[in-house]
PDB file of C-alpha atoms in Angstrom:
ATOM      1  CA  MET A   1      19.177  66.658  39.578  1.00 96.00           C
ATOM      2  CA  ILE A   2      15.381  66.545  40.049  1.00 97.00           C
ATOM      3  CA  VAL A   3      14.044  63.258  38.689  1.00 96.00           C
ATOM      4  CA  GLY A   4      10.338  63.032  37.958  1.00 93.00           C
ATOM      5  CA  ASN A   5       8.290  59.932  37.269  1.00 89.00           C
ATOM      6  CA  GLY A   6       8.082  60.480  33.507  1.00 88.00           C
ATOM      7  CA  GLU A   7      10.052  58.842  30.714  1.00 88.00           C
ATOM      8  CA  ILE A   8      13.845  58.745  31.039  1.00 91.00           C
ATOM      9  CA  ALA A   9      16.185  57.666  28.257  1.00 87.00           C
ATOM     10  CA  GLU A  10      18.451  54.725  29.113  1.00 84.00           C
ATOM     11  CA  LYS A  11      21.590  56.761  28.421  1.00 88.00           C
ATOM     12  CA  GLU A  12      20.558  59.332  31.035  1.00 93.00           C
ATOM     13  CA  ALA A  13      20.816  57.022  34.060  1.00 94.00           C
ATOM     14  CA  GLY A  14      24.576  57.440  34.334  1.00 94.00           C
ATOM     15  CA  VAL A  15      24.312  61.219  34.056  1.00 95.00           C
ATOM     16  CA  ILE A  16      21.736  61.249  36.847  1.00 96.00           C
ATOM     17  CA  ASP A  17      23.888  59.072  39.108  1.00 97.00           C
ATOM     18  CA  ALA A  18      26.877  61.362  38.487  1.00 96.00           C
ATOM     19  CA  ALA A  19      25.042  64.396  39.891  1.00 96.00           C
ATOM     20  CA  ASP A  20      26.033  65.819  43.270  1.00 96.00           C
ATOM     21  CA  PHE A  21      22.485  65.646  44.651  1.00 97.00           C
ATOM     22  CA  VAL A  22      19.547  63.639  43.283  1.00 97.00           C
ATOM     23  CA  ILE A  23      15.923  64.213  44.308  1.00 97.00           C
ATOM     24  CA  ARG A  24      13.234  61.640  43.502  1.00 97.00           C
ATOM     25  CA  PHE A  25       9.518  61.606  44.281  1.00 97.00           C
ATOM     26  CA  ASN A  26       7.171  59.583  46.475  1.00 97.00           C
ATOM     27  CA  ASP A  27       7.583  55.893  45.577  1.00 95.00           C
ATOM     28  CA  CYS A  28      10.776  56.548  43.544  1.00 96.00           C
ATOM     29  CA  ARG A  29       9.314  55.155  40.310  1.00 94.00           C
ATOM     30  CA  SER A  30      12.321  56.642  38.474  1.00 94.00           C
ATOM     31  CA  TYR A  31      14.697  54.376  40.431  1.00 96.00           C
ATOM     32  CA  GLY A  32      16.368  51.816  38.198  1.00 94.00           C
ATOM     33  CA  ALA A  33      15.733  53.057  34.660  1.00 90.00           C
ATOM     34  CA  GLY A  34      16.569  56.562  35.874  1.00 94.00           C
ATOM     35  CA  GLY A  35      19.654  55.593  37.872  1.00 96.00           C
ATOM     36  CA  SER A  36      19.863  54.714  41.529  1.00 97.00           C
ATOM     37  CA  ARG A  37      21.501  57.601  43.361  1.00 97.00           C
ATOM     38  CA  THR A  38      18.932  59.105  45.714  1.00 98.00           C
ATOM     39  CA  ASP A  39      19.889  61.853  48.164  1.00 98.00           C
ATOM     40  CA  ALA A  40      16.389  63.133  48.882  1.00 98.00           C
ATOM     41  CA  VAL A  41      12.873  61.818  48.385  1.00 98.00           C
ATOM     42  CA  ALA A  42      10.222  64.510  47.976  1.00 98.00           C
ATOM     43  CA  VAL A  43       6.916  63.223  49.334  1.00 98.00           C
ATOM     44  CA  CYS A  44       3.348  64.422  49.247  1.00 96.00           C
ATOM     45  CA  ASN A  45       2.829  64.539  53.008  1.00 97.00           C
ATOM     46  CA  ALA A  46      -0.934  65.028  52.782  1.00 96.00           C
ATOM     47  CA  GLY A  47      -3.919  62.929  51.794  1.00 94.00           C
ATOM     48  CA  ARG A  48      -3.964  59.488  50.213  1.00 94.00           C
ATOM     49  CA  PRO A  49      -0.396  59.429  48.855  1.00 95.00           C
ATOM     50  CA  ALA A  50       1.042  60.113  52.317  1.00 97.00           C
ATOM     51  CA  LYS A  51      -1.168  57.518  53.980  1.00 97.00           C
ATOM     52  CA  ALA A  52      -0.233  54.910  51.354  1.00 97.00           C
ATOM     53  CA  MET A  53       3.516  55.489  51.678  1.00 98.00           C
ATOM     54  CA  LEU A  54       3.607  55.505  55.458  1.00 98.00           C
ATOM     55  CA  GLY A  55       1.497  52.354  55.610  1.00 97.00           C
ATOM     56  CA  SER A  56       3.646  50.465  53.119  1.00 97.00           C
ATOM     57  CA  PRO A  57       6.533  48.278  54.315  1.00 97.00           C
ATOM     58  CA  GLN A  58       7.632  48.166  50.660  1.00 97.00           C
ATOM     59  CA  TRP A  59       7.968  51.959  50.565  1.00 98.00           C
ATOM     60  CA  ARG A  60       9.963  52.034  53.809  1.00 97.00           C
ATOM     61  CA  ALA A  61      12.273  49.310  52.481  1.00 98.00           C
ATOM     62  CA  HIS A  62      12.683  50.751  48.980  1.00 98.00           C
ATOM     63  CA  PRO A  63      16.420  51.159  48.243  1.00 98.00           C
ATOM     64  CA  GLY A  64      15.877  54.754  47.106  1.00 98.00           C
ATOM     65  CA  VAL A  65      14.076  55.655  50.327  1.00 98.00           C
ATOM     66  CA  VAL A  66      16.627  53.748  52.423  1.00 98.00           C
ATOM     67  CA  SER A  67      19.606  55.500  50.827  1.00 98.00           C
ATOM     68  CA  ALA A  68      18.112  59.001  50.921  1.00 98.00           C
ATOM     69  CA  ARG A  69      19.603  61.318  53.514  1.00 98.00           C
ATOM     70  CA  GLU A  70      16.637  63.675  53.405  1.00 98.00           C
ATOM     71  CA  ILE A  71      12.866  63.505  53.082  1.00 98.00           C
ATOM     72  CA  TRP A  72      11.266  66.672  51.655  1.00 98.00           C
ATOM     73  CA  SER A  73       7.601  67.168  52.562  1.00 98.00           C
ATOM     74  CA  VAL A  74       6.117  69.358  49.824  1.00 97.00           C
ATOM     75  CA  ARG A  75       2.802  70.311  51.465  1.00 96.00           C
ATOM     76  CA  ASP A  76       2.928  72.962  54.187  1.00 96.00           C
ATOM     77  CA  PRO A  77       0.558  71.857  57.001  1.00 95.00           C
ATOM     78  CA  GLU A  78      -0.666  75.394  57.708  1.00 94.00           C
ATOM     79  CA  LYS A  79      -1.390  76.031  54.027  1.00 92.00           C
ATOM     80  CA  PHE A  80      -3.346  72.802  53.675  1.00 89.00           C
ATOM     81  CA  ALA A  81      -5.283  73.348  56.907  1.00 91.00           C
ATOM     82  CA  ALA A  82      -6.491  76.672  55.480  1.00 91.00           C
ATOM     83  CA  MET A  83      -7.559  74.957  52.247  1.00 87.00           C
ATOM     84  CA  ARG A  84      -9.757  72.350  53.938  1.00 88.00           C
ATOM     85  CA  ALA A  85     -12.970  74.384  54.335  1.00 90.00           C
ATOM     86  CA  PRO A  86     -12.993  75.918  50.813  1.00 85.00           C
ATOM     87  CA  LEU A  87     -12.237  72.509  49.263  1.00 80.00           C
ATOM     88  CA  ALA A  88     -15.108  70.918  51.193  1.00 83.00           C
ATOM     89  CA  VAL A  89     -17.409  73.231  49.210  1.00 86.00           C
ATOM     90  CA  SER A  90     -15.691  73.200  45.805  1.00 88.00           C
ATOM     91  CA  HIS A  91     -14.461  69.587  45.733  1.00 88.00           C
ATOM     92  CA  PRO A  92     -16.318  67.560  48.384  1.00 88.00           C
ATOM     93  CA  GLU A  93     -14.972  64.343  46.845  1.00 87.00           C
ATOM     94  CA  LEU A  94     -11.486  65.359  48.059  1.00 82.00           C
ATOM     95  CA  ASP A  95     -12.478  65.101  51.707  1.00 84.00           C
ATOM     96  CA  ASP A  96      -9.118  63.611  52.742  1.00 88.00           C
ATOM     97  CA  PHE A  97      -6.930  65.771  50.480  1.00 88.00           C
ATOM     98  CA  CYS A  98      -5.807  68.036  53.343  1.00 91.00           C
ATOM     99  CA  ASP A  99      -5.233  65.292  55.924  1.00 95.00           C
ATOM    100  CA  ASP A 100      -1.773  66.073  57.303  1.00 96.00           C
ATOM    101  CA  TYR A 101       0.886  63.410  57.863  1.00 97.00           C
ATOM    102  CA  THR A 102       3.865  65.696  58.462  1.00 98.00           C
ATOM    103  CA  ASP A 103       4.371  64.466  62.029  1.00 98.00           C
ATOM    104  CA  GLU A 104       4.430  60.856  60.826  1.00 98.00           C
ATOM    105  CA  PHE A 105       7.150  61.680  58.278  1.00 98.00           C
ATOM    106  CA  THR A 106       9.070  63.490  61.030  1.00 98.00           C
ATOM    107  CA  ALA A 107       8.879  60.324  63.133  1.00 98.00           C
ATOM    108  CA  PHE A 108       9.971  58.174  60.176  1.00 98.00           C
ATOM    109  CA  CYS A 109      13.003  60.412  59.671  1.00 98.00           C
ATOM    110  CA  ALA A 110      13.857  60.308  63.368  1.00 98.00           C
ATOM    111  CA  ASP A 111      13.687  56.506  63.310  1.00 97.00           C
ATOM    112  CA  THR A 112      15.886  56.209  60.206  1.00 97.00           C
ATOM    113  CA  GLY A 113      18.425  58.982  60.804  1.00 98.00           C
ATOM    114  CA  LYS A 114      17.219  61.223  57.982  1.00 98.00           C
ATOM    115  CA  THR A 115      16.766  64.986  57.834  1.00 98.00           C
ATOM    116  CA  HIS A 116      13.152  66.101  57.390  1.00 98.00           C
ATOM    117  CA  VAL A 117      12.673  69.235  55.280  1.00 97.00           C
ATOM    118  CA  VAL A 118       9.165  70.741  55.226  1.00 97.00           C
ATOM    119  CA  ILE A 119       8.822  73.153  52.307  1.00 97.00           C
ATOM    120  CA  GLY A 120       7.069  76.236  53.632  1.00 96.00           C
ATOM    121  CA  LYS A 121       3.895  77.854  52.340  1.00 95.00           C
ATOM    122  CA  ALA A 122       5.871  80.888  51.108  1.00 96.00           C
ATOM    123  CA  VAL A 123       7.358  78.659  48.390  1.00 97.00           C
ATOM    124  CA  HIS A 124       3.905  77.304  47.478  1.00 96.00           C
ATOM    125  CA  GLU A 125       2.469  80.820  47.271  1.00 96.00           C
ATOM    126  CA  ALA A 126       5.412  82.109  45.224  1.00 97.00           C
ATOM    127  CA  VAL A 127       4.829  79.259  42.741  1.00 97.00           C
ATOM    128  CA  ASP A 128       1.138  80.205  42.535  1.00 96.00           C
ATOM    129  CA  ALA A 129       2.149  83.797  41.796  1.00 97.00           C
ATOM    130  CA  SER A 130       4.659  82.732  39.124  1.00 97.00           C
ATOM    131  CA  LEU A 131       2.132  80.413  37.471  1.00 97.00           C
ATOM    132  CA  SER A 132      -0.452  83.188  37.274  1.00 96.00           C
ATOM    133  CA  ALA A 133       1.599  84.804  34.477  1.00 96.00           C
ATOM    134  CA  PHE A 134       0.589  81.891  32.243  1.00 95.00           C
ATOM    135  CA  ALA A 135      -3.164  82.143  32.903  1.00 92.00           C
ATOM    136  CA  PRO A 136      -3.648  78.560  34.093  1.00 93.00           C
ATOM    137  CA  ALA A 137      -7.079  76.960  34.095  1.00 91.00           C
ATOM    138  CA  PRO A 138      -8.573  76.650  37.594  1.00 92.00           C
ATOM    139  CA  TYR A 139      -6.459  74.263  39.684  1.00 93.00           C
ATOM    140  CA  ILE A 140      -6.146  73.158  43.294  1.00 93.00           C
ATOM    141  CA  VAL A 141      -2.391  73.084  43.955  1.00 94.00           C
ATOM    142  CA  PRO A 142       0.854  73.071  41.975  1.00 95.00           C
ATOM    143  CA  SER A 143       2.393  69.643  41.501  1.00 95.00           C
ATOM    144  CA  SER A 144       5.024  68.325  43.878  1.00 95.00           C
ATOM    145  CA  GLY A 145       7.508  68.653  41.030  1.00 95.00           C
ATOM    146  CA  MET A 146       6.938  72.369  40.637  1.00 96.00           C
ATOM    147  CA  ILE A 147       7.219  72.966  44.378  1.00 97.00           C
ATOM    148  CA  VAL A 148      10.512  71.048  44.472  1.00 97.00           C
ATOM    149  CA  ILE A 149      11.874  72.999  41.487  1.00 97.00           C
ATOM    150  CA  ALA A 150      11.129  76.257  43.318  1.00 97.00           C
ATOM    151  CA  GLU A 151      12.668  74.994  46.566  1.00 96.00           C
ATOM    152  CA  ALA A 152      15.812  73.804  44.760  1.00 96.00           C
ATOM    153  CA  LEU A 153      16.235  77.114  42.934  1.00 95.00           C
ATOM    154  CA  ASN A 154      15.805  78.963  46.248  1.00 92.00           C
ATOM    155  CA  SER A 155      18.011  76.698  48.372  1.00 89.00           C
ATOM    156  CA  TYR A 156      20.771  75.992  45.849  1.00 88.00           C
ATOM    157  CA  ALA A 157      20.987  79.308  44.023  1.00 82.00           C
ATOM    158  CA  ASP A 158      24.533  78.708  42.795  1.00 87.00           C
ATOM    159  CA  ALA A 159      23.959  75.122  41.652  1.00 90.00           C
ATOM    160  CA  GLU A 160      23.131  73.891  38.174  1.00 93.00           C
ATOM    161  CA  VAL A 161      19.631  72.444  38.564  1.00 95.00           C
ATOM    162  CA  THR A 162      18.597  69.869  35.962  1.00 95.00           C
ATOM    163  CA  LEU A 163      15.258  68.138  35.343  1.00 95.00           C
ATOM    164  CA  ALA A 164      14.886  64.557  34.145  1.00 95.00           C
ATOM    165  CA  GLY A 165      11.684  62.572  33.686  1.00 92.00           C
ATOM    166  CA  PHE A 166       9.385  65.606  33.668  1.00 91.00           C
ATOM    167  CA  GLY A 167       6.470  65.162  31.273  1.00 84.00           C
ATOM    168  CA  HIS A 168       4.293  67.801  32.971  1.00 83.00           C
ATOM    169  CA  VAL A 169       1.247  65.521  32.845  1.00 82.00           C
ATOM    170  CA  GLY A 170      -0.808  63.821  35.520  1.00 81.00           C
ATOM    171  CA  TRP A 171      -3.565  64.668  37.992  1.00 82.00           C
ATOM    172  CA  GLU A 172      -6.263  66.879  36.468  1.00 86.00           C
ATOM    173  CA  TRP A 173      -6.156  69.452  39.285  1.00 87.00           C
ATOM    174  CA  HIS A 174      -2.467  70.352  38.844  1.00 91.00           C
ATOM    175  CA  PRO A 175      -1.775  73.200  36.349  1.00 94.00           C
ATOM    176  CA  PHE A 176       0.595  71.171  34.175  1.00 94.00           C
ATOM    177  CA  ALA A 177       0.411  73.333  31.022  1.00 95.00           C
ATOM    178  CA  ALA A 178       1.350  76.453  33.002  1.00 96.00           C
ATOM    179  CA  GLU A 179       4.028  74.505  34.905  1.00 96.00           C
ATOM    180  CA  ARG A 180       5.673  73.472  31.628  1.00 95.00           C
ATOM    181  CA  GLN A 181       5.678  77.127  30.541  1.00 96.00           C
ATOM    182  CA  LEU A 182       7.149  78.252  33.858  1.00 96.00           C
ATOM    183  CA  ALA A 183       9.884  75.599  33.699  1.00 96.00           C
ATOM    184  CA  ASP A 184      10.659  76.657  30.122  1.00 95.00           C
ATOM    185  CA  ALA A 185      10.897  80.278  31.300  1.00 96.00           C
ATOM    186  CA  TYR A 186      13.429  79.243  33.945  1.00 95.00           C
ATOM    187  CA  ILE A 187      15.373  77.378  31.253  1.00 95.00           C
ATOM    188  CA  ALA A 188      15.349  80.416  28.964  1.00 95.00           C
ATOM    189  CA  ALA A 189      16.631  82.523  31.859  1.00 94.00           C
ATOM    190  CA  GLY A 190      19.488  80.064  32.473  1.00 92.00           C
ATOM    191  CA  ARG A 191      18.264  78.964  35.900  1.00 92.00           C
ATOM    192  CA  LEU A 192      17.311  75.423  34.924  1.00 95.00           C
ATOM    193  CA  LYS A 193      17.944  72.820  32.250  1.00 95.00           C
ATOM    194  CA  ARG A 194      16.368  69.603  31.001  1.00 94.00           C
ATOM    195  CA  LEU A 195      18.227  66.361  30.565  1.00 90.00           C
ATOM    196  CA  SER A 196      16.604  65.228  27.332  1.00 72.00           C
ATOM    197  CA  GLY A 197      17.395  65.110  23.634  1.00 48.00           C
ATOM    198  CA  GLU A 198      17.451  68.367  21.758  1.00 37.00           C
ATOM    199  CA  THR A 199      16.638  70.415  24.862  1.00 40.00           C
ATOM    200  CA  LEU A 200      19.913  69.408  26.516  1.00 38.00           C
ATOM    201  CA  ILE A 201      21.433  72.874  26.794  1.00 35.00           C
ATOM    202  CA  SER A 202      23.935  73.545  29.550  1.00 35.00           C
ATOM    203  CA  PHE A 203      23.218  76.603  31.643  1.00 33.00           C
ATOM    204  CA  SER A 204      24.823  77.609  34.898  1.00 34.00           C
ATOM    205  CA  HIS A 205      23.136  79.986  37.297  1.00 34.00           C
ATOM    206  CA  GLY A 206      24.318  83.544  36.893  1.00 38.00           C
ATOM    207  CA  ALA A 207      25.968  82.885  33.529  1.00 32.00           C
TER     208      ALA A 207
END
């Protein structure tokens, strides 16, 4: 179960908590209304979001973060290091976007007995390639959600992967329209499903 920070129906919390493995994002805004089970927290380990989380005692003490067995860093350090110079020209206002905090998340995991998973640039680049089929407007990087979907489909190929709380909206430099289309393509292919209203169709991988 991959739980985004979008709207979640009250009746879905129990379904989320009944999953075998629940992934939430960053500050676990889905925690509470979207259930409480948290096995992994996927974090943006670069730029301002990373700095804010690591510097926040509230984040470190959040029950979702505390209970998680794994922290997934979604931004490959090598990939982001290579992006720094081009971004300095195209988006000078994002001067701290590529600042890397992977080592700090590694230390946090070591201190708290968690496993640290760094999602590699091959996943990021495969997502870029998949998104290109939908002719996205110019963007900087895929969202954390899309990277985590790709990682889950790669790592848990035989599992039923379900999305909850995914509105596919947010920061202007993520390709959300193309990401929605890509997620829908995975759903149509039976690799993914959504936990919401009329789109609640049960697929199992390989069916």
